[in-house]
Amino acid sequence: MYAKVIVDITNEKLDKVFEYSIPSGLEGVLKVGSEVVIPFGKGNRRTNGYVVEISDACEYDCEKVKEILQIAEKKVAIEGKMVALAAWMKEYYGGTMIQALKTVLPIKKEENAKIRRYVRLLLDEEAGRAKLSEYLDKKNQKARARVLAALLDNGVLEYGFVIKKLSVTKTVLSAMEEQGVLRVESEQVLRNPVRKCEQMRKELSYTGEQQHAIDVFREDYAKGIRKTYLLYGVTGSGKTEVYMEMIARVMEEGRQAIVLIPEIALTYQTVMRFYRRFGDRISILNSRMSNGERYDQMMRAKAGEIDVMIGPRSALFTPFPNLGLIVIDEEHEPTYKSEQVPRYHARETAIFRAELEGASVVLGSATPSLESFYRSQTGPDGEKPQYELLILRNRSRRQNLPEVHVVDLREELKKGNRSILSGRLHELMEERLLKKQQVMLFLNRRGYAGFLSCRACGYVVKCPHCDVSLTAHRNGKLVCHYCGYEEPEVSVCPSCGSKHIGGFRAGTQQIEELVKKEFPAARVLRMDMDTTKEKDGHEKILEQFANEEADVLVGTQMIVKGHDFPNVTLVGILAADMSLYADDYRAGERTFQLLTQAAGRAGRGSEKGEVVIQTYSPEHYAIETAARQDYESFYAEEISYRKVMGYPPAAHLAAILLTGKEEDFLSTAADYLKRYAERINRQQAVIIGPASPSVGKVKDVYRRVIYFKHAEYDVLIEMKDRLEQYIEINPGFRNIRIQFDFDPMRIF
Ligand code: ADP
Ligand code: ZN
Ligand code: ZN
């Protein structure tokens, strides 16, 4: 037996693996992730390394292969566990071991030798504000005021930014440093990105439901039971308070916690709630940090300087020495699935990591993913659920849920109203604007909405085999992106004969213009991909709206996440069908989540909120149940659809995405791959495709997809393993990139 070993896992060049033979005494004992002692280099220096692969045959320089000396003494180091995690990810999601290792290990990239410098605020909020007004009062301290104001907003700024963009001299900075206001530091210091504030925790008495969830966790923890919990609680039911109490319990035992929060919800306010409770023991990761900054935070975690890491998906790989708990907030968010190989899902990966470490996992959401709710239900044969369900049904501060009106757009057309604003919505907007209250208009557009629907009767053209919407292609055909089924585009509705059948074309910009035209006095803000391109563009718009510098906010799904605007009393969802008929089996689920979240934006303050949902399909269960905020009824309908169609979580789906520059070549390769898959398909997986994905060609690269469906995940993995071997030995695939995606979040 042979093992591939990496010696320096902090180096970017991870693909430097060395092959060793395994002494017979260690066969079967050695695992992927084991730390071993090996003779290394010319002098056979004793060096430690990690096993990343075990194989029967020797691959490289077999005459000269050296033998592993022994397993390293100490118990499995954190690195070993991360290597084992990478091995699992490679197997479970496809890709290479190197790709997996680069995902899980904190790697210090060789950044430009240039040392980056930062300016950090040393004062807390209150002292900072006081100092700022002091500066502002003096004539000659405007530069100091500029720096301080910027620091109060950001905590840390890049040195170059301060000098160039704020036009401040070095002398000013050293004067401020002397005053103890700030510090100039270089990247070598392990930075602490969390800005200090008063660490004060308001004591609150938990609701009965919160207390129950906490007790279940505490009791299990004391008994040594480690498992996955699904904390299903409406927005504002106090889930975050429950997480913090659970984290505190784990910390009592000297263990650490990871809290995953979608990047968009990772706001200053959220971080501060954790800071108030845990102070300096927390740190954060986010995508705006440089590689060096991220690396530093990972090292602080490893060194035991912190106990809680808060961040998006990649924070999952924080190398805590004794991890006790992983919390995944808003666990239904699609951003928890990686779009790079290995295309891992943070939820499953967290559960596997927790198993390796003897930790627990808490998944939280107001609209749980079908996957998680399914796994929290008792199985058909009375099997115990995989996750334990903990429920918070009531809002902790007893605000009322908003009143929801569903407007049937077919009726609007009958009345001769072709505008995107229904009569009802128009009326209510007028009323709110008169009262100086704020309105949010939401267009739940997801990328390319190419489906065809009838504005007179609501009919949507779907694939007869897959029950997802067909997409209009430029060649005048309607195409199914799962199976490739095609039919000619129609110009009259097959159901009612109306000519008003076509695609959805409205965008946020048109809506903004329309609102300005119809309500000339209203101040309108727009938030979408275009208006948020610049750094912090997103936060700036939200802040303007929060400061009531605008009356109407028009936007895409970006506007529905997490923010509290107490003066918003009306939310309009302009075309609920846009996400409902996306060409994707998760369209219903996504729509329910978006509508529920959007509706939750109305009436956060003392005024009661109202919501208008405009749709051509008011009878669709996703819309009906979202209007009632009834998750459980939605779940019941949706899961039966998934079961009938064999979609996840009732079964499993794997996509193989093939991309290449030459279309003919690609087609041939896809056909070969499908034929080979059919030949080895002993377990009778359903093989669909190859089809051209929604975006068939990106930057001159063509794409094809093949789907596999089977009730058992393992069958799909076996299929992947065989196909990977086939691809590797077959020169015909050399110029084609092939990626696997298991239980994809969207179709391609
Ligand atoms: P969720 O995470 O479920 O949306 P949060 O934990 O953010 O809910 O709670 C919503 C608000 O209610 C927060 O301001 C929080 O401080 C407050 N809150 C939570 N639990 C309680 C409680 N038991 N008593 C009073 N206020 C609470
Ligand atoms: Zn029709
Ligand atoms: Zn189809």
PDB file of C-alpha atoms in Angstrom, residues 39-229:
ATOM      1  CA  PRO A  39      12.121  10.812   5.901  1.00  0.00           C
ATOM      2  CA  PHE A  40      12.292  13.883   3.681  1.00  0.00           C
ATOM      3  CA  GLY A  41      14.700  15.270   1.134  1.00  0.00           C
ATOM      4  CA  LYS A  42      18.302  14.321   0.415  1.00  0.00           C
ATOM      5  CA  GLY A  43      19.338  14.039   4.035  1.00  0.00           C
ATOM      6  CA  ASN A  44      16.221  12.092   5.023  1.00  0.00           C
ATOM      7  CA  ARG A  45      15.374  14.684   7.606  1.00  0.00           C
ATOM      8  CA  ARG A  46      12.527  13.513   9.895  1.00  0.00           C
ATOM      9  CA  THR A  47       9.535  15.626   8.928  1.00  0.00           C
ATOM     10  CA  ASN A  48       5.841  15.537   9.675  1.00  0.00           C
ATOM     11  CA  GLY A  49       3.232  15.398   6.945  1.00  0.00           C
ATOM     12  CA  TYR A  50      -0.408  14.532   6.346  1.00  0.00           C
ATOM     13  CA  VAL A  51      -1.762  11.620   4.388  1.00  0.00           C
ATOM     14  CA  VAL A  52      -4.028  12.883   1.617  1.00  0.00           C
ATOM     15  CA  GLU A  53      -4.560   9.725  -0.366  1.00  0.00           C
ATOM     16  CA  ILE A  54      -4.067   5.979  -0.003  1.00  0.00           C
ATOM     17  CA  SER A  55      -3.723   3.647  -2.957  1.00  0.00           C
ATOM     18  CA  ASP A  56      -2.808   0.058  -3.813  1.00  0.00           C
ATOM     19  CA  ALA A  57      -0.353   0.875  -6.531  1.00  0.00           C
ATOM     20  CA  CYS A  58       2.647   3.118  -6.630  1.00  0.00           C
ATOM     21  CA  GLU A  59       2.354   5.871  -9.195  1.00  0.00           C
ATOM     22  CA  TYR A  60       5.605   7.789  -9.474  1.00  0.00           C
ATOM     23  CA  ASP A  61       9.171   6.811  -8.883  1.00  0.00           C
ATOM     24  CA  CYS A  62       8.535   3.343  -7.569  1.00  0.00           C
ATOM     25  CA  GLU A  63      12.132   2.207  -7.272  1.00  0.00           C
ATOM     26  CA  LYS A  64      13.070   5.052  -4.987  1.00  0.00           C
ATOM     27  CA  VAL A  65       9.946   5.250  -2.872  1.00  0.00           C
ATOM     28  CA  LYS A  66      10.699   5.628   0.829  1.00  0.00           C
ATOM     29  CA  GLU A  67       8.752   4.207   3.711  1.00  0.00           C
ATOM     30  CA  ILE A  68       6.677   6.092   6.257  1.00  0.00           C
ATOM     31  CA  LEU A  69       8.430   5.930   9.628  1.00  0.00           C
ATOM     32  CA  GLN A  70       5.529   6.111  12.051  1.00  0.00           C
ATOM     33  CA  ILE A  71       2.301   7.850  12.955  1.00  0.00           C
ATOM     34  CA  ALA A  72       3.011  11.141  14.714  1.00  0.00           C
ATOM     35  CA  GLU A  73       2.679  10.881  18.471  1.00  0.00           C
ATOM     36  CA  LYS A  74       0.100  13.398  19.481  1.00  0.00           C
ATOM     37  CA  LYS A  75      -3.593  12.820  18.957  1.00  0.00           C
ATOM     38  CA  VAL A  76      -5.076  13.918  15.646  1.00  0.00           C
ATOM     39  CA  ALA A  77      -4.152  17.537  15.102  1.00  0.00           C
ATOM     40  CA  ILE A  78      -6.666  19.993  13.765  1.00  0.00           C
ATOM     41  CA  GLU A  79      -4.919  19.912  10.394  1.00  0.00           C
ATOM     42  CA  GLY A  80      -5.453  16.176  10.187  1.00  0.00           C
ATOM     43  CA  LYS A  81      -9.164  16.634  10.761  1.00  0.00           C
ATOM     44  CA  MET A  82      -9.299  19.263   8.053  1.00  0.00           C
ATOM     45  CA  VAL A  83      -7.495  16.946   5.647  1.00  0.00           C
ATOM     46  CA  ALA A  84     -10.018  14.231   6.476  1.00  0.00           C
ATOM     47  CA  LEU A  85     -12.823  16.727   5.882  1.00  0.00           C
ATOM     48  CA  ALA A  86     -11.318  17.587   2.501  1.00  0.00           C
ATOM     49  CA  ALA A  87     -11.158  13.909   1.600  1.00  0.00           C
ATOM     50  CA  TRP A  88     -14.827  13.543   2.436  1.00  0.00           C
ATOM     51  CA  MET A  89     -15.715  16.607   0.356  1.00  0.00           C
ATOM     52  CA  LYS A  90     -13.787  15.304  -2.622  1.00  0.00           C
ATOM     53  CA  GLU A  91     -15.665  12.033  -2.443  1.00  0.00           C
ATOM     54  CA  TYR A  92     -19.084  13.541  -1.727  1.00  0.00           C
ATOM     55  CA  TYR A  93     -19.045  16.406  -4.215  1.00  0.00           C
ATOM     56  CA  GLY A  94     -16.457  15.469  -6.811  1.00  0.00           C
ATOM     57  CA  GLY A  95     -13.318  17.302  -7.920  1.00  0.00           C
ATOM     58  CA  THR A  96      -9.712  16.721  -6.939  1.00  0.00           C
ATOM     59  CA  MET A  97      -8.086  16.409  -3.521  1.00  0.00           C
ATOM     60  CA  ILE A  98      -6.094  19.585  -4.214  1.00  0.00           C
ATOM     61  CA  GLN A  99      -9.266  21.570  -4.898  1.00  0.00           C
ATOM     62  CA  ALA A 100     -10.777  20.224  -1.697  1.00  0.00           C
ATOM     63  CA  LEU A 101      -7.678  21.000   0.372  1.00  0.00           C
ATOM     64  CA  LYS A 102      -7.552  24.531  -0.966  1.00  0.00           C
ATOM     65  CA  THR A 103     -11.117  24.967   0.188  1.00  0.00           C
ATOM     66  CA  VAL A 104     -10.674  23.794   3.758  1.00  0.00           C
ATOM     67  CA  LEU A 105      -7.157  24.876   4.707  1.00  0.00           C
ATOM     68  CA  PRO A 106      -6.236  28.419   5.643  1.00  0.00           C
ATOM     69  CA  ILE A 107      -3.579  29.056   3.075  1.00  0.00           C
ATOM     70  CA  LYS A 108      -1.363  32.042   3.207  1.00  0.00           C
ATOM     71  CA  LYS A 109      -1.064  33.162  -0.374  1.00  0.00           C
ATOM     72  CA  GLU A 110       2.185  34.769  -1.368  1.00  0.00           C
ATOM     73  CA  GLU A 111       0.919  38.308  -1.525  1.00  0.00           C
ATOM     74  CA  ASN A 112       3.021  41.064  -2.985  1.00  0.00           C
ATOM     75  CA  ALA A 113       6.008  41.587  -0.794  1.00  0.00           C
ATOM     76  CA  LYS A 114       4.676  45.075  -0.167  1.00  0.00           C
ATOM     77  CA  ILE A 115       3.548  45.392   3.409  1.00  0.00           C
ATOM     78  CA  ARG A 116       0.013  46.594   3.678  1.00  0.00           C
ATOM     79  CA  ARG A 117      -0.749  49.063   6.380  1.00  0.00           C
ATOM     80  CA  TYR A 118      -3.932  49.941   8.138  1.00  0.00           C
ATOM     81  CA  VAL A 119      -5.300  52.656  10.361  1.00  0.00           C
ATOM     82  CA  ARG A 120      -7.356  51.378  13.268  1.00  0.00           C
ATOM     83  CA  LEU A 121      -9.699  53.300  15.545  1.00  0.00           C
ATOM     84  CA  LEU A 122      -8.861  52.878  19.231  1.00  0.00           C
ATOM     85  CA  LEU A 123     -11.806  54.733  20.745  1.00  0.00           C
ATOM     86  CA  ASP A 124     -15.229  53.323  21.357  1.00  0.00           C
ATOM     87  CA  GLU A 125     -18.298  54.804  19.724  1.00  0.00           C
ATOM     88  CA  GLU A 126     -19.067  57.340  22.433  1.00  0.00           C
ATOM     89  CA  ALA A 127     -15.550  58.624  22.984  1.00  0.00           C
ATOM     90  CA  GLY A 128     -15.110  58.723  19.213  1.00  0.00           C
ATOM     91  CA  ARG A 129     -18.168  60.913  18.727  1.00  0.00           C
ATOM     92  CA  ALA A 130     -17.051  63.246  21.483  1.00  0.00           C
ATOM     93  CA  LYS A 131     -13.618  63.592  19.928  1.00  0.00           C
ATOM     94  CA  LEU A 132     -15.190  64.210  16.544  1.00  0.00           C
ATOM     95  CA  SER A 133     -17.224  67.179  17.747  1.00  0.00           C
ATOM     96  CA  GLU A 134     -14.086  68.487  19.428  1.00  0.00           C
ATOM     97  CA  TYR A 135     -12.257  68.385  16.099  1.00  0.00           C
ATOM     98  CA  LEU A 136     -15.159  69.903  14.260  1.00  0.00           C
ATOM     99  CA  ASP A 137     -15.249  72.837  16.654  1.00  0.00           C
ATOM    100  CA  LYS A 138     -11.674  73.753  15.799  1.00  0.00           C
ATOM    101  CA  LYS A 139     -10.823  75.461  12.546  1.00  0.00           C
ATOM    102  CA  ASN A 140      -7.555  73.694  11.792  1.00  0.00           C
ATOM    103  CA  GLN A 141      -8.586  70.132  12.565  1.00  0.00           C
ATOM    104  CA  LYS A 142     -10.791  69.317   9.609  1.00  0.00           C
ATOM    105  CA  ALA A 143      -8.398  66.628   8.373  1.00  0.00           C
ATOM    106  CA  ARG A 144      -8.515  64.901  11.734  1.00  0.00           C
ATOM    107  CA  ALA A 145     -12.306  65.088  11.658  1.00  0.00           C
ATOM    108  CA  ARG A 146     -12.347  63.473   8.198  1.00  0.00           C
ATOM    109  CA  VAL A 147     -10.229  60.552   9.327  1.00  0.00           C
ATOM    110  CA  LEU A 148     -12.163  60.061  12.522  1.00  0.00           C
ATOM    111  CA  ALA A 149     -15.562  60.216  10.822  1.00  0.00           C
ATOM    112  CA  ALA A 150     -14.428  57.591   8.313  1.00  0.00           C
ATOM    113  CA  LEU A 151     -13.035  55.413  11.101  1.00  0.00           C
ATOM    114  CA  LEU A 152     -16.246  55.667  13.067  1.00  0.00           C
ATOM    115  CA  ASP A 153     -17.991  54.215  10.046  1.00  0.00           C
ATOM    116  CA  ASN A 154     -15.486  51.487   9.321  1.00  0.00           C
ATOM    117  CA  GLY A 155     -13.308  50.751  12.335  1.00  0.00           C
ATOM    118  CA  VAL A 156     -10.272  50.038  10.165  1.00  0.00           C
ATOM    119  CA  LEU A 157      -9.156  51.741   6.969  1.00  0.00           C
ATOM    120  CA  GLU A 158      -6.372  51.043   4.565  1.00  0.00           C
ATOM    121  CA  TYR A 159      -3.473  53.399   5.075  1.00  0.00           C
ATOM    122  CA  GLY A 160      -3.246  54.263   1.383  1.00  0.00           C
ATOM    123  CA  PHE A 161      -6.927  55.102   1.330  1.00  0.00           C
ATOM    124  CA  VAL A 162      -6.555  57.534   4.212  1.00  0.00           C
ATOM    125  CA  ILE A 163      -3.577  59.302   2.692  1.00  0.00           C
ATOM    126  CA  LYS A 164      -4.875  59.490  -0.863  1.00  0.00           C
ATOM    127  CA  LYS A 165      -8.637  59.527  -0.729  1.00  0.00           C
ATOM    128  CA  LEU A 166      -9.037  61.484   2.472  1.00  0.00           C
ATOM    129  CA  SER A 167      -6.054  63.707   1.636  1.00  0.00           C
ATOM    130  CA  VAL A 168      -4.484  63.504   5.037  1.00  0.00           C
ATOM    131  CA  THR A 169      -0.785  63.851   5.780  1.00  0.00           C
ATOM    132  CA  LYS A 170       1.368  61.483   7.803  1.00  0.00           C
ATOM    133  CA  THR A 171       1.859  64.210  10.385  1.00  0.00           C
ATOM    134  CA  VAL A 172      -1.873  64.361  11.030  1.00  0.00           C
ATOM    135  CA  LEU A 173      -1.982  60.615  11.533  1.00  0.00           C
ATOM    136  CA  SER A 174       0.946  60.599  13.966  1.00  0.00           C
ATOM    137  CA  ALA A 175      -0.649  63.450  15.899  1.00  0.00           C
ATOM    138  CA  MET A 176      -3.834  61.446  16.200  1.00  0.00           C
ATOM    139  CA  GLU A 177      -1.853  58.363  17.132  1.00  0.00           C
ATOM    140  CA  GLU A 178      -0.202  60.328  19.920  1.00  0.00           C
ATOM    141  CA  GLN A 179      -3.621  61.376  21.178  1.00  0.00           C
ATOM    142  CA  GLY A 180      -4.553  57.712  21.412  1.00  0.00           C
ATOM    143  CA  VAL A 181      -7.303  58.052  18.826  1.00  0.00           C
ATOM    144  CA  LEU A 182      -5.926  55.607  16.314  1.00  0.00           C
ATOM    145  CA  ARG A 183      -3.050  53.313  15.555  1.00  0.00           C
ATOM    146  CA  VAL A 184      -1.212  52.687  12.317  1.00  0.00           C
ATOM    147  CA  GLU A 185      -0.415  49.006  12.013  1.00  0.00           C
ATOM    148  CA  SER A 186       1.119  46.711   9.460  1.00  0.00           C
ATOM    149  CA  GLU A 187      -0.301  43.461   8.256  1.00  0.00           C
ATOM    150  CA  GLN A 188       2.087  41.366  10.279  1.00  0.00           C
ATOM    151  CA  VAL A 189       0.062  42.016  13.410  1.00  0.00           C
ATOM    152  CA  LEU A 190      -2.782  39.615  13.913  1.00  0.00           C
ATOM    153  CA  ARG A 191      -5.565  42.019  13.347  1.00  0.00           C
ATOM    154  CA  ASN A 192      -8.796  42.090  15.186  1.00  0.00           C
ATOM    155  CA  PRO A 193     -11.450  43.253  12.769  1.00  0.00           C
ATOM    156  CA  VAL A 194     -14.167  43.641  15.352  1.00  0.00           C
ATOM    157  CA  ARG A 195     -14.551  47.196  16.454  1.00  0.00           C
ATOM    158  CA  LYS A 196     -14.844  47.638  20.148  1.00  0.00           C
ATOM    159  CA  CYS A 197     -18.006  48.877  21.754  1.00  0.00           C
ATOM    160  CA  GLU A 198     -19.431  48.754  25.182  1.00  0.00           C
ATOM    161  CA  GLN A 199     -19.855  45.182  26.242  1.00  0.00           C
ATOM    162  CA  MET A 200     -23.196  45.407  27.872  1.00  0.00           C
ATOM    163  CA  ARG A 201     -25.793  42.761  27.695  1.00  0.00           C
ATOM    164  CA  LYS A 202     -29.382  43.531  28.409  1.00  0.00           C
ATOM    165  CA  GLU A 203     -30.790  40.755  30.523  1.00  0.00           C
ATOM    166  CA  LEU A 204     -33.946  39.359  29.044  1.00  0.00           C
ATOM    167  CA  SER A 205     -36.202  36.648  30.242  1.00  0.00           C
ATOM    168  CA  TYR A 206     -36.653  34.047  27.557  1.00  0.00           C
ATOM    169  CA  THR A 207     -40.060  33.152  26.223  1.00  0.00           C
ATOM    170  CA  GLY A 208     -41.291  29.652  27.038  1.00  0.00           C
ATOM    171  CA  GLU A 209     -40.435  28.490  23.539  1.00  0.00           C
ATOM    172  CA  GLN A 210     -36.933  29.911  23.662  1.00  0.00           C
ATOM    173  CA  GLN A 211     -36.352  28.365  27.070  1.00  0.00           C
ATOM    174  CA  HIS A 212     -37.532  24.998  25.824  1.00  0.00           C
ATOM    175  CA  ALA A 213     -35.117  25.065  22.869  1.00  0.00           C
ATOM    176  CA  ILE A 214     -32.264  26.077  25.169  1.00  0.00           C
ATOM    177  CA  ASP A 215     -33.102  23.374  27.706  1.00  0.00           C
ATOM    178  CA  VAL A 216     -33.244  20.608  25.123  1.00  0.00           C
ATOM    179  CA  PHE A 217     -29.815  21.623  23.882  1.00  0.00           C
ATOM    180  CA  ARG A 218     -28.317  21.983  27.358  1.00  0.00           C
ATOM    181  CA  GLU A 219     -29.616  18.643  28.535  1.00  0.00           C
ATOM    182  CA  ASP A 220     -28.394  16.838  25.432  1.00  0.00           C
ATOM    183  CA  TYR A 221     -25.052  18.532  25.725  1.00  0.00           C
ATOM    184  CA  ALA A 222     -24.632  17.499  29.345  1.00  0.00           C
ATOM    185  CA  LYS A 223     -25.426  13.900  28.410  1.00  0.00           C
ATOM    186  CA  GLY A 224     -22.812  13.976  25.679  1.00  0.00           C
ATOM    187  CA  ILE A 225     -25.443  13.826  22.930  1.00  0.00           C
ATOM    188  CA  ARG A 226     -24.229  15.580  19.818  1.00  0.00           C
ATOM    189  CA  LYS A 227     -26.605  16.063  16.936  1.00  0.00           C
ATOM    190  CA  THR A 228     -28.254  18.411  14.483  1.00  0.00           C
ATOM    191  CA  TYR A 229     -31.154  20.613  15.529  1.00  0.00           C
TER     192      TYR A 229
END
